[in-house]
Amino acid sequence: MINLYVATRVLTAMGAMLRAFWEQLVCRICGIPAEDVRVFKVSELCGHVEHELTENKKQTFLICFLPFVLNFILSVCFLLGGAYKIVYVGDLKTLTGYLFFWLGISFAANCVPSFEDVLSFKDFFYSKDSNIVLKVILAPFFAIIYGFSILERYSLTFVAAILFAIAFPYIFSYLFPAIVTISQMVS
């Protein structure tokens, strides 16, 4: 199973390297000592920065939230250029479309924090003495990262990222029909 996990990380190397960069950046900002910053290790921590346990809620939130959001935003940006051209318009002749499509999938497949970080998030924010309002506000985010971190353990985030990349142009065109109409008129 680890070989499949490492293989999907190699296929999505750009996303794995970028997520490791974001994690290391957050570790430095928060003063969390990083133990192992090698991106490609033949273990379940491939694509993650191995760091000390977080000490408070702020560190835990940042180590889970920032790499997730930044990789997701980059994924959406690249999928706007790649998946829109390939999947929605059907322009199969552009190399940049395929490059952007692959980068979007790569970033989307690697936006979820490690399972250990998610469990640390759960311990800090969902303990008995945590604020109930904070629990409710963070519930959707926690459900997403918890569910996808379980999928990541079985290399299914790669499949989920491909499905997201295929569905994304249709979701985007449904949510923002005016932008799609303008872009079709221009091209």
GROMACS .gro file of C-alpha atoms in nm:
model
  187
    1MET     CA    1   0.000   0.000   0.000
    2ILE     CA    2   0.289   0.236   0.072
    3ASN     CA    3   0.418   0.181  -0.283
    4LEU     CA    4   0.084   0.296  -0.426
    5TYR     CA    5   0.090   0.597  -0.195
    6VAL     CA    6   0.443   0.694  -0.299
    7ALA     CA    7   0.354   0.638  -0.667
    8THR     CA    8   0.062   0.881  -0.645
    9ARG     CA    9   0.287   1.133  -0.472
   10VAL     CA   10   0.542   1.102  -0.754
   11LEU     CA   11   0.263   1.150  -1.013
   12THR     CA   12   0.154   1.460  -0.825
   13ALA     CA   13   0.505   1.576  -0.735
   14MET     CA   14   0.441   1.947  -0.782
   15GLY     CA   15   0.151   1.943  -0.538
   16ALA     CA   16   0.346   1.733  -0.287
   17MET     CA   17   0.642   1.970  -0.300
   18LEU     CA   18   0.423   2.277  -0.270
   19ARG     CA   19   0.229   2.137   0.026
   20ALA     CA   20   0.557   2.049   0.198
   21PHE     CA   21   0.675   2.404   0.133
   22TRP     CA   22   0.357   2.550   0.288
   23GLU     CA   23   0.387   2.317   0.590
   24GLN     CA   24   0.751   2.410   0.642
   25LEU     CA   25   0.666   2.779   0.607
   26VAL     CA   26   0.390   2.750   0.870
   27CYS     CA   27   0.627   2.558   1.099
   28ARG     CA   28   0.882   2.838   1.072
   29ILE     CA   29   0.623   3.113   1.126
   30CYS     CA   30   0.478   2.937   1.433
   31GLY     CA   31   0.814   2.825   1.573
   32ILE     CA   32   0.735   2.454   1.542
   33PRO     CA   33   1.058   2.254   1.502
   34ALA     CA   34   1.059   2.049   1.181
   35GLU     CA   35   1.226   1.711   1.221
   36ASP     CA   36   1.234   1.589   0.862
   37VAL     CA   37   1.176   1.817   0.566
   38ARG     CA   38   1.247   1.564   0.291
   39VAL     CA   39   0.949   1.563   0.058
   40PHE     CA   40   0.994   1.220  -0.103
   41LYS     CA   41   1.029   0.952   0.163
   42VAL     CA   42   0.917   0.595   0.108
   43SER     CA   43   0.663   0.603   0.391
   44GLU     CA   44   0.317   0.731   0.468
   45LEU     CA   45   0.469   1.075   0.529
   46CYS     CA   46   0.569   1.117   0.165
   47GLY     CA   47   0.488   1.475   0.071
   48HIS     CA   48   0.460   1.593   0.432
   49VAL     CA   49   0.695   1.774   0.664
   50GLU     CA   50   0.753   1.577   0.982
   51HIS     CA   51   0.733   1.825   1.270
   52GLU     CA   52   0.695   1.836   1.646
   53LEU     CA   53   0.345   1.832   1.791
   54THR     CA   54   0.170   2.165   1.797
   55GLU     CA   55   0.137   2.335   2.134
   56ASN     CA   56  -0.180   2.541   2.096
   57LYS     CA   57  -0.493   2.592   1.888
   58LYS     CA   58  -0.343   2.865   1.671
   59GLN     CA   59  -0.052   2.648   1.558
   60THR     CA   60  -0.279   2.351   1.499
   61PHE     CA   61  -0.527   2.554   1.296
   62LEU     CA   62  -0.255   2.713   1.083
   63ILE     CA   63  -0.073   2.385   1.013
   64CYS     CA   64  -0.400   2.230   0.892
   65PHE     CA   65  -0.572   2.528   0.730
   66LEU     CA   66  -0.306   2.730   0.544
   67PRO     CA   67  -0.151   2.452   0.330
   68PHE     CA   68  -0.502   2.322   0.254
   69VAL     CA   69  -0.641   2.657   0.143
   70LEU     CA   70  -0.333   2.769  -0.051
   71ASN     CA   71  -0.306   2.442  -0.246
   72PHE     CA   72  -0.682   2.443  -0.309
   73ILE     CA   73  -0.677   2.800  -0.442
   74LEU     CA   74  -0.388   2.717  -0.673
   75SER     CA   75  -0.569   2.403  -0.784
   76VAL     CA   76  -0.879   2.603  -0.875
   77CYS     CA   77  -0.670   2.861  -1.063
   78PHE     CA   78  -0.494   2.598  -1.273
   79LEU     CA   79  -0.812   2.401  -1.332
   80LEU     CA   80  -0.977   2.717  -1.463
   81GLY     CA   81  -0.716   2.721  -1.736
   82GLY     CA   82  -0.676   2.349  -1.794
   83ALA     CA   83  -0.997   2.165  -1.716
   84TYR     CA   84  -1.209   2.436  -1.871
   85LYS     CA   85  -1.021   2.405  -2.202
   86ILE     CA   86  -0.998   2.026  -2.209
   87VAL     CA   87  -1.319   1.908  -2.044
   88TYR     CA   88  -1.570   2.188  -2.104
   89VAL     CA   89  -1.461   2.338  -2.437
   90GLY     CA   90  -1.308   2.019  -2.578
   91ASP     CA   91  -0.986   2.185  -2.698
   92LEU     CA   92  -0.754   1.883  -2.694
   93LYS     CA   93  -0.471   2.041  -2.893
   94THR     CA   94  -0.317   2.279  -2.639
   95LEU     CA   95  -0.015   2.172  -2.439
   96THR     CA   96  -0.078   2.444  -2.180
   97GLY     CA   97  -0.426   2.303  -2.121
   98TYR     CA   98  -0.283   1.963  -2.034
   99LEU     CA   99  -0.008   2.119  -1.819
  100PHE     CA  100  -0.259   2.329  -1.625
  101PHE     CA  101  -0.493   2.029  -1.594
  102TRP     CA  102  -0.212   1.816  -1.446
  103LEU     CA  103  -0.101   2.095  -1.210
  104GLY     CA  104  -0.459   2.148  -1.093
  105ILE     CA  105  -0.497   1.776  -1.020
  106SER     CA  106  -0.156   1.770  -0.852
  107PHE     CA  107  -0.241   2.059  -0.619
  108ALA     CA  108  -0.590   1.926  -0.544
  109ALA     CA  109  -0.458   1.578  -0.461
  110ASN     CA  110  -0.211   1.723  -0.211
  111CYS     CA  111  -0.408   1.988  -0.026
  112VAL     CA  112  -0.515   1.772   0.270
  113PRO     CA  113  -0.307   1.776   0.591
  114SER     CA  114  -0.161   1.457   0.731
  115PHE     CA  115  -0.383   1.232   0.941
  116GLU     CA  116  -0.171   1.305   1.250
  117ASP     CA  117  -0.227   1.680   1.204
  118VAL     CA  118  -0.601   1.622   1.164
  119LEU     CA  119  -0.609   1.418   1.486
  120SER     CA  120  -0.421   1.696   1.663
  121PHE     CA  121  -0.681   1.941   1.526
  122LYS     CA  122  -0.955   1.718   1.667
  123ASP     CA  123  -0.787   1.700   2.008
  124PHE     CA  124  -0.748   2.078   2.037
  125PHE     CA  125  -1.080   2.195   1.893
  126TYR     CA  126  -1.316   1.914   1.987
  127SER     CA  127  -1.219   1.849   2.349
  128LYS     CA  128  -1.474   1.881   2.629
  129ASP     CA  129  -1.358   2.228   2.732
  130SER     CA  130  -1.374   2.375   2.378
  131ASN     CA  131  -1.624   2.643   2.286
  132ILE     CA  132  -1.940   2.497   2.127
  133VAL     CA  133  -1.972   2.787   1.881
  134LEU     CA  134  -1.616   2.727   1.760
  135LYS     CA  135  -1.693   2.357   1.719
  136VAL     CA  136  -1.996   2.436   1.502
  137ILE     CA  137  -1.808   2.691   1.290
  138LEU     CA  138  -1.516   2.455   1.229
  139ALA     CA  139  -1.731   2.144   1.171
  140PRO     CA  140  -1.747   2.169   0.788
  141PHE     CA  141  -1.372   2.228   0.760
  142PHE     CA  142  -1.298   1.944   1.002
  143ALA     CA  143  -1.530   1.707   0.814
  144ILE     CA  144  -1.354   1.785   0.486
  145ILE     CA  145  -1.000   1.744   0.615
  146TYR     CA  146  -1.086   1.437   0.823
  147GLY     CA  147  -1.265   1.261   0.537
  148PHE     CA  148  -1.000   1.341   0.279
  149SER     CA  149  -0.713   1.254   0.514
  150ILE     CA  150  -0.867   0.907   0.547
  151LEU     CA  151  -0.892   0.889   0.167
  152GLU     CA  152  -0.530   1.001   0.143
  153ARG     CA  153  -0.415   0.705   0.351
  154TYR     CA  154  -0.543   0.480   0.070
  155SER     CA  155  -0.424   0.704  -0.217
  156LEU     CA  156  -0.780   0.792  -0.311
  157THR     CA  157  -0.725   1.168  -0.303
  158PHE     CA  158  -0.564   1.129  -0.646
  159VAL     CA  159  -0.885   0.974  -0.780
  160ALA     CA  160  -1.094   1.237  -0.601
  161ALA     CA  161  -0.878   1.513  -0.753
  162ILE     CA  162  -0.931   1.372  -1.103
  163LEU     CA  163  -1.306   1.356  -1.045
  164PHE     CA  164  -1.301   1.712  -0.910
  165ALA     CA  165  -1.102   1.828  -1.214
  166ILE     CA  166  -1.356   1.675  -1.450
  167ALA     CA  167  -1.656   1.816  -1.262
  168PHE     CA  168  -1.504   2.157  -1.187
  169PRO     CA  169  -1.574   2.329  -1.524
  170TYR     CA  170  -1.940   2.230  -1.505
  171ILE     CA  171  -1.972   2.345  -1.143
  172PHE     CA  172  -1.797   2.672  -1.229
  173SER     CA  173  -2.016   2.733  -1.536
  174TYR     CA  174  -2.327   2.668  -1.324
  175LEU     CA  175  -2.217   2.907  -1.048
  176PHE     CA  176  -2.079   3.179  -1.277
  177PRO     CA  177  -2.264   3.161  -1.611
  178ALA     CA  178  -2.184   3.522  -1.705
  179ILE     CA  179  -1.808   3.464  -1.684
  180VAL     CA  180  -1.835   3.152  -1.898
  181THR     CA  181  -2.044   3.336  -2.159
  182ILE     CA  182  -1.793   3.623  -2.177
  183SER     CA  183  -1.498   3.384  -2.212
  184GLN     CA  184  -1.676   3.196  -2.492
  185MET     CA  185  -1.744   3.522  -2.674
  186VAL     CA  186  -1.379   3.627  -2.649
  187SER     CA  187  -1.235   3.298  -2.774
   0.00000   0.00000   0.00000
